Coordinates of C-alpha atoms and ligand atoms in Angstrom, one line a residue:
X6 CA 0.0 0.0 0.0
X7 CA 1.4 3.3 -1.0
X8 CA 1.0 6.4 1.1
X9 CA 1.2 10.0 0.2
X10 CA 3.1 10.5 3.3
X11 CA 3.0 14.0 5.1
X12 CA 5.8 16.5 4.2
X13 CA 8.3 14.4 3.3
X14 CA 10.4 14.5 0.0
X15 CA 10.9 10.7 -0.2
X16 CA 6.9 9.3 -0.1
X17 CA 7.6 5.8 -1.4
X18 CA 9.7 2.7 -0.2
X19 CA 11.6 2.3 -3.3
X20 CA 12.2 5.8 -4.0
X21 CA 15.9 6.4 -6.1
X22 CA 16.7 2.3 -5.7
X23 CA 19.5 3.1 -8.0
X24 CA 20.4 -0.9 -6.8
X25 CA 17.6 -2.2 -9.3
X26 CA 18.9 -0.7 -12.0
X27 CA 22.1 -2.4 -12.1
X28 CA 20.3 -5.1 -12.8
X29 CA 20.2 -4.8 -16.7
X30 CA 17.7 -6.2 -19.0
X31 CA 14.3 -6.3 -19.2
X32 CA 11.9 -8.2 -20.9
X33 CA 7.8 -7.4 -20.5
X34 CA 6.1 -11.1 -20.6
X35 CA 4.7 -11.0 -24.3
X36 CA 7.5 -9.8 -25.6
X37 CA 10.3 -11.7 -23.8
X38 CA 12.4 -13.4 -26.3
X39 CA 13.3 -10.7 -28.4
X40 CA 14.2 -7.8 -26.1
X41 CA 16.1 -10.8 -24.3
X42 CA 17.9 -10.8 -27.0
X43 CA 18.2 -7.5 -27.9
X44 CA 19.0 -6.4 -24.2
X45 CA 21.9 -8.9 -23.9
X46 CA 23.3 -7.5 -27.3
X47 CA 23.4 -4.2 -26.0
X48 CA 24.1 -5.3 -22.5
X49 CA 27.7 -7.0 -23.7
X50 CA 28.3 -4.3 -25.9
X51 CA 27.6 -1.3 -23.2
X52 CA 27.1 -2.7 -19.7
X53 CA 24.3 -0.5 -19.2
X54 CA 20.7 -0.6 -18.7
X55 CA 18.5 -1.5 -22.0
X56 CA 16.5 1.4 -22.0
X57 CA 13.3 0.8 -24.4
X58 CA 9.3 2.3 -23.4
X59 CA 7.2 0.2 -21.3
X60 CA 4.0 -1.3 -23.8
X61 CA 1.0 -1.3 -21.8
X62 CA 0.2 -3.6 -19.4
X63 CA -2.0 -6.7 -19.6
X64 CA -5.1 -6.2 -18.2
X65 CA -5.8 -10.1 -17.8
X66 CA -2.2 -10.8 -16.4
X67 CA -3.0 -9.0 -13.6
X68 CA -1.6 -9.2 -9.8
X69 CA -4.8 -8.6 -7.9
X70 CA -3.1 -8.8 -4.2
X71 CA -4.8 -5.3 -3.1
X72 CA -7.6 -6.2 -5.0
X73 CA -7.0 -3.3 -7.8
X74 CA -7.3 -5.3 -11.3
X75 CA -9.0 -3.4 -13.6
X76 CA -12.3 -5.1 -14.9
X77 CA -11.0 -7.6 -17.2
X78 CA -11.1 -7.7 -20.9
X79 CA -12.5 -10.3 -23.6
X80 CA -11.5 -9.9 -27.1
X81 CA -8.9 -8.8 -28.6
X82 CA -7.1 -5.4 -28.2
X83 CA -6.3 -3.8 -31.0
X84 CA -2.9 -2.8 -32.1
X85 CA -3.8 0.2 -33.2
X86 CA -3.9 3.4 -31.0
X87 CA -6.4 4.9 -29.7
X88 CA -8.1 7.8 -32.7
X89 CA -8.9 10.9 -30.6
X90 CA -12.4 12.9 -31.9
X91 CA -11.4 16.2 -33.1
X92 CA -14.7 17.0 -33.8
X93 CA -15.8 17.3 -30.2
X94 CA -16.7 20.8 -29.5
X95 CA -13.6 22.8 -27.4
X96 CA -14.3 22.5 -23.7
X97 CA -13.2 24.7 -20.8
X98 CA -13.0 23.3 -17.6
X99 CA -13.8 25.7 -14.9
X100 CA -12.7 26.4 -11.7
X101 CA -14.9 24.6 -9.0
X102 CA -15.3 27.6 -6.3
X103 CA -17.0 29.0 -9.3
X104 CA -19.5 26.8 -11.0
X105 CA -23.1 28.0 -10.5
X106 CA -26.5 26.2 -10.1
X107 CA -26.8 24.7 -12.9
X108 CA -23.0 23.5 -13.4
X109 CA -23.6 21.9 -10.1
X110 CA -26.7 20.1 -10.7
X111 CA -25.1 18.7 -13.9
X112 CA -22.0 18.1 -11.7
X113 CA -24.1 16.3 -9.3
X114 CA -25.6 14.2 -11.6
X115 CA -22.5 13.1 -13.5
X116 CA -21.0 11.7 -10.6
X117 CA -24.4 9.9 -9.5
X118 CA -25.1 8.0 -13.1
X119 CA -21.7 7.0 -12.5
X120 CA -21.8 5.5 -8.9
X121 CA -25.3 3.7 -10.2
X122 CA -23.7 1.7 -13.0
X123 CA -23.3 -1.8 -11.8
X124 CA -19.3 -2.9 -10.9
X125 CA -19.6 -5.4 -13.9
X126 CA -19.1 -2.3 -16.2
X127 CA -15.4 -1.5 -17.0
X128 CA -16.4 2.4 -16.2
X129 CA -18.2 2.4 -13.3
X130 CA -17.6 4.1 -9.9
X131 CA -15.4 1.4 -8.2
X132 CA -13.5 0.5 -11.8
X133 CA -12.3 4.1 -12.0
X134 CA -10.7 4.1 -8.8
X135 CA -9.4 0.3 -9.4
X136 CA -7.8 1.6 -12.7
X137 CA -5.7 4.3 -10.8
X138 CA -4.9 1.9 -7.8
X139 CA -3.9 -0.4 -10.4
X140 CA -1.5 1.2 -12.4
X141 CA 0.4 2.6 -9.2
X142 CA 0.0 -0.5 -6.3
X143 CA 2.0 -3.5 -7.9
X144 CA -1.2 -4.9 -10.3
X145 CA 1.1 -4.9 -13.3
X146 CA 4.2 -6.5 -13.1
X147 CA 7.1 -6.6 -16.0
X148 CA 9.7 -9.9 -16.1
X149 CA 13.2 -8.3 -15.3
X150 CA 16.5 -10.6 -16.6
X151 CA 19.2 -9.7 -14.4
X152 CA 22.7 -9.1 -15.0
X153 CA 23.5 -12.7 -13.4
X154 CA 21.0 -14.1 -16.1
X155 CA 18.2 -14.9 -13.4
X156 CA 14.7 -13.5 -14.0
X157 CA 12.7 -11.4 -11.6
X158 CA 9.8 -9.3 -11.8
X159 CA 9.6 -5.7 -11.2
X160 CA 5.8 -4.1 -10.4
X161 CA 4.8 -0.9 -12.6
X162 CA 4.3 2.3 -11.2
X163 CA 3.2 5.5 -13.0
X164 CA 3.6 8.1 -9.7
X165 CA 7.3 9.0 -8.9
X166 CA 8.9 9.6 -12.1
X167 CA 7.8 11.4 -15.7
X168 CA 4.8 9.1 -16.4
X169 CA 3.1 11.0 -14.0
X170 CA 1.7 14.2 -15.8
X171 CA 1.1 12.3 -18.5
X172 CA -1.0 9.1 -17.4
X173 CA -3.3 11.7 -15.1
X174 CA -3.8 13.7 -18.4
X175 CA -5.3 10.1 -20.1
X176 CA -7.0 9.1 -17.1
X177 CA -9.1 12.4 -16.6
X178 CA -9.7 12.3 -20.0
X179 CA -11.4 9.2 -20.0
X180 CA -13.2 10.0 -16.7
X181 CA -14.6 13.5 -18.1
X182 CA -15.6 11.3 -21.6
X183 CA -17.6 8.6 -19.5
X184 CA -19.6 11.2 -17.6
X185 CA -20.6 13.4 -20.6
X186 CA -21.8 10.1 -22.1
X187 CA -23.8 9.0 -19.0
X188 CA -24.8 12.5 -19.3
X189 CA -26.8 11.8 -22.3
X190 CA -23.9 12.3 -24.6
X191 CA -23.0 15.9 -23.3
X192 CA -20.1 16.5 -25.5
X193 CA -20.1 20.4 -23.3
X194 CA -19.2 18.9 -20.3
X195 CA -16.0 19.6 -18.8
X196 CA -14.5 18.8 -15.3
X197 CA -13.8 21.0 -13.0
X198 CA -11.2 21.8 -11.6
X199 CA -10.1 23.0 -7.6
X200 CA -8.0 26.1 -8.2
X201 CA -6.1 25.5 -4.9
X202 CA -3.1 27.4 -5.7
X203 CA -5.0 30.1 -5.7
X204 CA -4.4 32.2 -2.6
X205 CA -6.8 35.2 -3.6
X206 CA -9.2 36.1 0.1
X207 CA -11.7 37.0 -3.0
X208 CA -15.3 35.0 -2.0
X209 CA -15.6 32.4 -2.9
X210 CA -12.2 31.1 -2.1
X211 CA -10.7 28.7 -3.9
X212 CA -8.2 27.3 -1.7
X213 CA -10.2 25.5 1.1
X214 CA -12.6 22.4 -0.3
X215 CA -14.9 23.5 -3.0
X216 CA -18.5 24.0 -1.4
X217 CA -19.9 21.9 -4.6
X218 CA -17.7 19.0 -2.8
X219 CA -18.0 20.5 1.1
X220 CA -21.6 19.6 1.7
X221 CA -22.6 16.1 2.6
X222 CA -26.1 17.4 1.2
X223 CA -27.0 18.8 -2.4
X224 CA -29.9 21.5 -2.1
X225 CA -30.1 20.3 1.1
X226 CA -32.4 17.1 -0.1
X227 CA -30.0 14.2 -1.4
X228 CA -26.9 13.4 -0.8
X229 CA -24.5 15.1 -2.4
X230 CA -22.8 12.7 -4.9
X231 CA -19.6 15.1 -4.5
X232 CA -19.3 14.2 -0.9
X233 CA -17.1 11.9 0.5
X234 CA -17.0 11.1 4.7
X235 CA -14.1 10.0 3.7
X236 CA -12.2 13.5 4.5
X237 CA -9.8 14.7 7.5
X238 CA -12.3 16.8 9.8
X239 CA -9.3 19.2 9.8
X240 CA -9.9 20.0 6.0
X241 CA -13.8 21.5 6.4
X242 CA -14.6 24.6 5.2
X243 CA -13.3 26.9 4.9
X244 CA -10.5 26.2 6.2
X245 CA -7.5 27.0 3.9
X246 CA -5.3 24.5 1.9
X247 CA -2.1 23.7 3.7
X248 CA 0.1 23.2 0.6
X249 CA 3.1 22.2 2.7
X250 CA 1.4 19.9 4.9
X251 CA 3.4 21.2 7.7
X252 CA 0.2 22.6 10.1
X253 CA -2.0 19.0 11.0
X254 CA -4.6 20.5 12.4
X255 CA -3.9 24.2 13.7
X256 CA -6.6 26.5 14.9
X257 CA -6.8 28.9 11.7
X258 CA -6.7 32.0 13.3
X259 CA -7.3 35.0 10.7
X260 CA -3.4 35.6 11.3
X261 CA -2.5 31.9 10.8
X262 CA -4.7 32.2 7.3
X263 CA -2.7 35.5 6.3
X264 CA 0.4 33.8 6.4
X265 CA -0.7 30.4 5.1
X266 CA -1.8 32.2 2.0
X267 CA 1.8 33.2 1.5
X268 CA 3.6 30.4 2.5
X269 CA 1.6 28.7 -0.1
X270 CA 1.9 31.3 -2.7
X271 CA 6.1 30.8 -2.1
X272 CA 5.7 27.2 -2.3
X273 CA 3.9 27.4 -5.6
X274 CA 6.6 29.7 -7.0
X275 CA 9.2 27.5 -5.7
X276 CA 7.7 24.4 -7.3
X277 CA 6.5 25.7 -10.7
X278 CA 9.2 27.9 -11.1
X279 CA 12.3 28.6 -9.3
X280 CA 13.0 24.6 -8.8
X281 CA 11.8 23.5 -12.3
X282 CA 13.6 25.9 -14.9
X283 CA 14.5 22.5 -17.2
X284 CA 11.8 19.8 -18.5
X285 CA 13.6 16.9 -15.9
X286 CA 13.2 18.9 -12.9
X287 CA 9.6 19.0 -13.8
X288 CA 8.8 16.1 -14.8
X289 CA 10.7 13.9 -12.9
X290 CA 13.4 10.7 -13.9
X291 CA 13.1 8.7 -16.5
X292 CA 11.3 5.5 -15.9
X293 CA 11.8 2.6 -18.7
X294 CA 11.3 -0.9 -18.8
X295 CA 14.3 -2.0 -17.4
X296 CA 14.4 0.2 -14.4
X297 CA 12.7 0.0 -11.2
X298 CA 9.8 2.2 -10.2
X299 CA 10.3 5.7 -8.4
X300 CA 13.2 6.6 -9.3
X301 CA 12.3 10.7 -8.6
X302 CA 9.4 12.7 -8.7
X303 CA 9.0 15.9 -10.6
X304 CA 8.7 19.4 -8.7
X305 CA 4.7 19.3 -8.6
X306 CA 4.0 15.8 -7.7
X307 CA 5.2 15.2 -3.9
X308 CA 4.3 19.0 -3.1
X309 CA 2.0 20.3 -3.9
X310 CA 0.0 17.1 -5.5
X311 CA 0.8 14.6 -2.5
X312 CA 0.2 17.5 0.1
X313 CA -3.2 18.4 -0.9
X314 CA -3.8 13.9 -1.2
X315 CA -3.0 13.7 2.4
X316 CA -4.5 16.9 3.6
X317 CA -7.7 15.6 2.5
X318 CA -7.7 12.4 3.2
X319 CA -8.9 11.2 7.3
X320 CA -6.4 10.4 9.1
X321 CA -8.1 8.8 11.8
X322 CA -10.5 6.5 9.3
X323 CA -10.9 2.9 9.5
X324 CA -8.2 3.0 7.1
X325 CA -5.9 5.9 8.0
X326 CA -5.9 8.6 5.4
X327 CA -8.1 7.1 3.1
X328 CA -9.4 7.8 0.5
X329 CA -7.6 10.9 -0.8
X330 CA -4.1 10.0 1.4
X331 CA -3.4 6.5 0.2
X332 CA -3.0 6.1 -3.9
X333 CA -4.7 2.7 -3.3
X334 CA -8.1 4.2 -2.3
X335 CA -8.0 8.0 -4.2
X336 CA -10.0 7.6 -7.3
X337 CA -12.9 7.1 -4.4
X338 CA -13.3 10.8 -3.7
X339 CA -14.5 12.8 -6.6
X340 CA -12.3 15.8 -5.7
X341 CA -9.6 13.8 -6.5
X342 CA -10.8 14.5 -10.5
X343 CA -10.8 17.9 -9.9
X344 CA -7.3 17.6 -7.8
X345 CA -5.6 16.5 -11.1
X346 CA -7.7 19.1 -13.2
X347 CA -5.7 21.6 -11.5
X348 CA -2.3 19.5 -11.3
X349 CA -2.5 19.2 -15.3
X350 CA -3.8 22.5 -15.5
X351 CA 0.0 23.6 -13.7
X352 CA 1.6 21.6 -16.7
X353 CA 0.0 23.6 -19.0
X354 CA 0.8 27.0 -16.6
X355 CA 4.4 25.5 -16.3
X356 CA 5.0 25.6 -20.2
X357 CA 3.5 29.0 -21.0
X358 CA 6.2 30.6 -18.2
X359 CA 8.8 32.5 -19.8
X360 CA 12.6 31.2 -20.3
X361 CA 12.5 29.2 -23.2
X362 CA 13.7 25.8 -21.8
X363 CA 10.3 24.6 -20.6
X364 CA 9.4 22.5 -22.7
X365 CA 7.7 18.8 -23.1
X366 CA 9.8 15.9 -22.7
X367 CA 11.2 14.2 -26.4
X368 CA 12.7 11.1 -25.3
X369 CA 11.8 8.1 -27.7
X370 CA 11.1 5.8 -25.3
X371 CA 8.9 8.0 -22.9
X372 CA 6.9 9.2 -26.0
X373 CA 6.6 5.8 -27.1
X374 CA 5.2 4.3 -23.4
X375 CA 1.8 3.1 -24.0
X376 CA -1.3 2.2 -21.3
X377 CA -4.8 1.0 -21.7
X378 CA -7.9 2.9 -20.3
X379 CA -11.5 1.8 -21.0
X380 CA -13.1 4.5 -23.3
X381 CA -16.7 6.1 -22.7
X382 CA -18.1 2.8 -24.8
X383 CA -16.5 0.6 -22.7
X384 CA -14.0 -0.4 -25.1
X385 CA -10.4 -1.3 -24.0
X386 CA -8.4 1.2 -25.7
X387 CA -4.3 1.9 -26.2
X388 CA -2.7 5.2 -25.8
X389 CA 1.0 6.6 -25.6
X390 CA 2.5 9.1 -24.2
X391 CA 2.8 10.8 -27.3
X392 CA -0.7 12.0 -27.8
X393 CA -0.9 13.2 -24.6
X394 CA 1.7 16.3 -25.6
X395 CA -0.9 16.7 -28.2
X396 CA -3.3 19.4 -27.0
X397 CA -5.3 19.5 -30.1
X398 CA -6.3 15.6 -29.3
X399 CA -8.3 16.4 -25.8
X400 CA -10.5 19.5 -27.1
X401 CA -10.1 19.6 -23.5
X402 CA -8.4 19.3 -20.2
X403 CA -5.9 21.3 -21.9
X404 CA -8.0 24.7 -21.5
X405 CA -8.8 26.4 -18.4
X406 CA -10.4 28.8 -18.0
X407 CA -7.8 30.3 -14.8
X408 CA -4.5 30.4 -15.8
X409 CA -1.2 31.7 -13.0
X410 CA -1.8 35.2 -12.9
X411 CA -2.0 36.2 -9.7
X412 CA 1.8 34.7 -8.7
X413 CA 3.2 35.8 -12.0
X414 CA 2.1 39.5 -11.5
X415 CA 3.6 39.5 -8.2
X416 CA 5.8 42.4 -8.8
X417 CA 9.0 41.8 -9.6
X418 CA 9.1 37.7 -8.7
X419 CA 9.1 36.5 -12.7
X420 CA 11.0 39.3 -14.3
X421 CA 13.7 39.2 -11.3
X422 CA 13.9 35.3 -11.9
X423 CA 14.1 35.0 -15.9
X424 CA 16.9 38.2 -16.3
Ligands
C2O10 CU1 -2.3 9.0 -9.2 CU2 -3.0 12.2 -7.3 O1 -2.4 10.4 -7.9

């Protein structure tokens, strides 16, 4: 089980096991003989690590120990990648704190067609938070051929390296599709997103749980399909994010709130721009098939993205920190959705910054690393990393309708850093 832990830099056991990737070659089941080959070619030749892109996983050899396989597929998958529509209308996910009545209601509904279909369908409720439990919690595991010639298995993990912006990108993409379908084939629908780097004291505010997910009741009649007891008591409105994760549960005092609007505002500069001024800082290490699993986190994954996880998760649940705090359980909450909204809106924020050397990765094999999600139809469908540098393929998810102002006209902060 993975935990976002609290504060610290290092969240995950095998975090920079540099040990692993002596071990050299790497074979993924189906394809074994021939990069067995190939690897011990290059192997003799360079005594290095084979680097090639991992091919997505099997969704039917799956290692269902935490009980995370994705619903299982009959038929065959095709080859072929996954054909984005580029005739769905452009879609501007909005900022949560801001939807109104009827954005809600439609909100509201989304997420309650989707916890009614039945667990048999690949899509529903529990198979969206399976999918993400299952491509970071050891479901998918990848044949390893050591340097000694023995075989061992390494387990597939998309948090901790530069998969991460990325595979969130796919998933929310598939999420948003299968609730304008249930929707009645909304192609307008767009997810929100919680603006929590926003610091503005401007009502509403943006950085304490959006009311739309605050609520255990919506319109004070049914319950709110938004809500989720699953949430540290710490966290209710309106008290403010604590992007750090350094406070637990202080007594926000209008002074403590003053200054926790700024030491989040630094942190966000820090993260998005003083510490991440090249592409690998961003997005994190390089993670092939032949190395192990967390071998470094970009700037905006551990904090801010793992503080907010644990700040909203309970830690005094039945299972501490679930949902949000524990990767296994987060797809449960529906503000994790909007969580990543706003992480992959950053991306997009991160590239438009000044300085010329922000720019998407262009490594062959991460371009070329491919998953599976199940589509709106329910199809099984493959993907790689490639597309998802595309912007023209989502229509969406790539457009926000807040961008990074309010740190970026800080006076002085941007053009001090970039001269
Ligand atoms: Cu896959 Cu916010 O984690």
């Amino acid at each position: 089980m993975l935990h976002l832990v609290r504060g610290s830099l290092v969240l995950f056991q095998g975090g920079n096991n540099q040990s692993n990737l002596a071990a050299v070659c790497i074979a993924h089941k189906n394809m074994m003989m021939l990069v067995v080959i190939m690897s011990l070619a290059v192997f003799a030749c360079k005594g290095l690590v084979q680097a090639l892109p991992f091919p997505a996983p099997n969704f039917n050899n799956c290692n269902n120990y935490e009980g995370c396989c994705p619903a299982p597929y009959n038929g065959t998958i095709s080859e072929k990648l996954y054909v984005f529509d580029r005739k769905l209308p452009m879609r501007t996910r909005p900022p949560a704190h801001l939807l109104d009545d009827a954005y809600i209601a439609k909100y509201q509904r989304a997420y309650r067609l989707l916890k009614a279909l039945p667990d048999s369908d690949p899509r529903s409720w529990k198979n969206q938070a399976q999918l993400h439990c299952a491509y970071c919690d050891a479901a998918f595991n990848f044949d390893v051929l050591t340097s000694s010639g023995r075989s061992s298995t390494m387990r597939f993990e998309v948090h901790y390296g530069w998969m991460f912006l990325p595979w969130h990108r796919f998933f929310l993409y598939f999420h948003e599709r299968i609730l304008a379908k249930l929707l009645g084939d909304d192609d307008t629908f767009a997810l929100p997103f919680w603006n929590w780097d926003n610091q503005s004291p401007d009502l509403p505010l943006a950085n304490v749980i959006p009311l739309a997910f605050a609520n255990p009741m919506y319109d004070n009649k049914v319950q709110s399909s938004l809500y989720d007891e699953r949430r540290n008591r710490c966290t209710k409105w309106p008290n403010l994010i604590d992007l750090q994760g350094a406070l637990e549960c202080a007594n926000q005092t209008l002074e403590l709130q003053t200054s926790l609007r700024q030491w989040n505002n630094r942190l966000m500069y820090t993260q998005l721009v003083t510490a991440a001024p090249i592409s690998r800082l961003f997005f994190g290490e390089s993670y092939k098939l032949g190395s192990a699993p967390g071998r470094g986190a970009g700037t905006l994954e551990v904090t801010p993205h793992g503080t907010v996880h644990v700040w909203t998760g309970d830690p005094n649940g039945t299972i501490p920190s679930s949902d949000m705090g524990i990767l296994q359980y987060a797809g449960l909450d529906p503000i994790f959705y909007a969580h990543h909204g706003n992480i992959d809106r950053l991306w997009k924020v991160w590239k438009s910054l000044p300085g010329g050397n922000r720019k998407d990765l262009s490594q062959a094999d991460y371009l070329n690393t491919q998953f599976l999600f199940y589509d709106e139809n329910a199809a099984l469908v493959k993907v790689q990393i490639s597309q998802a540098l595309n912007i023209n393929n989502f229509r969406s998810g790539t457009h926000y309708s807040h961008e990074f102002q309010q740190l970026l006209d800080a006076p002085g902060l941007v053009a001090n850093f970039f001269s």
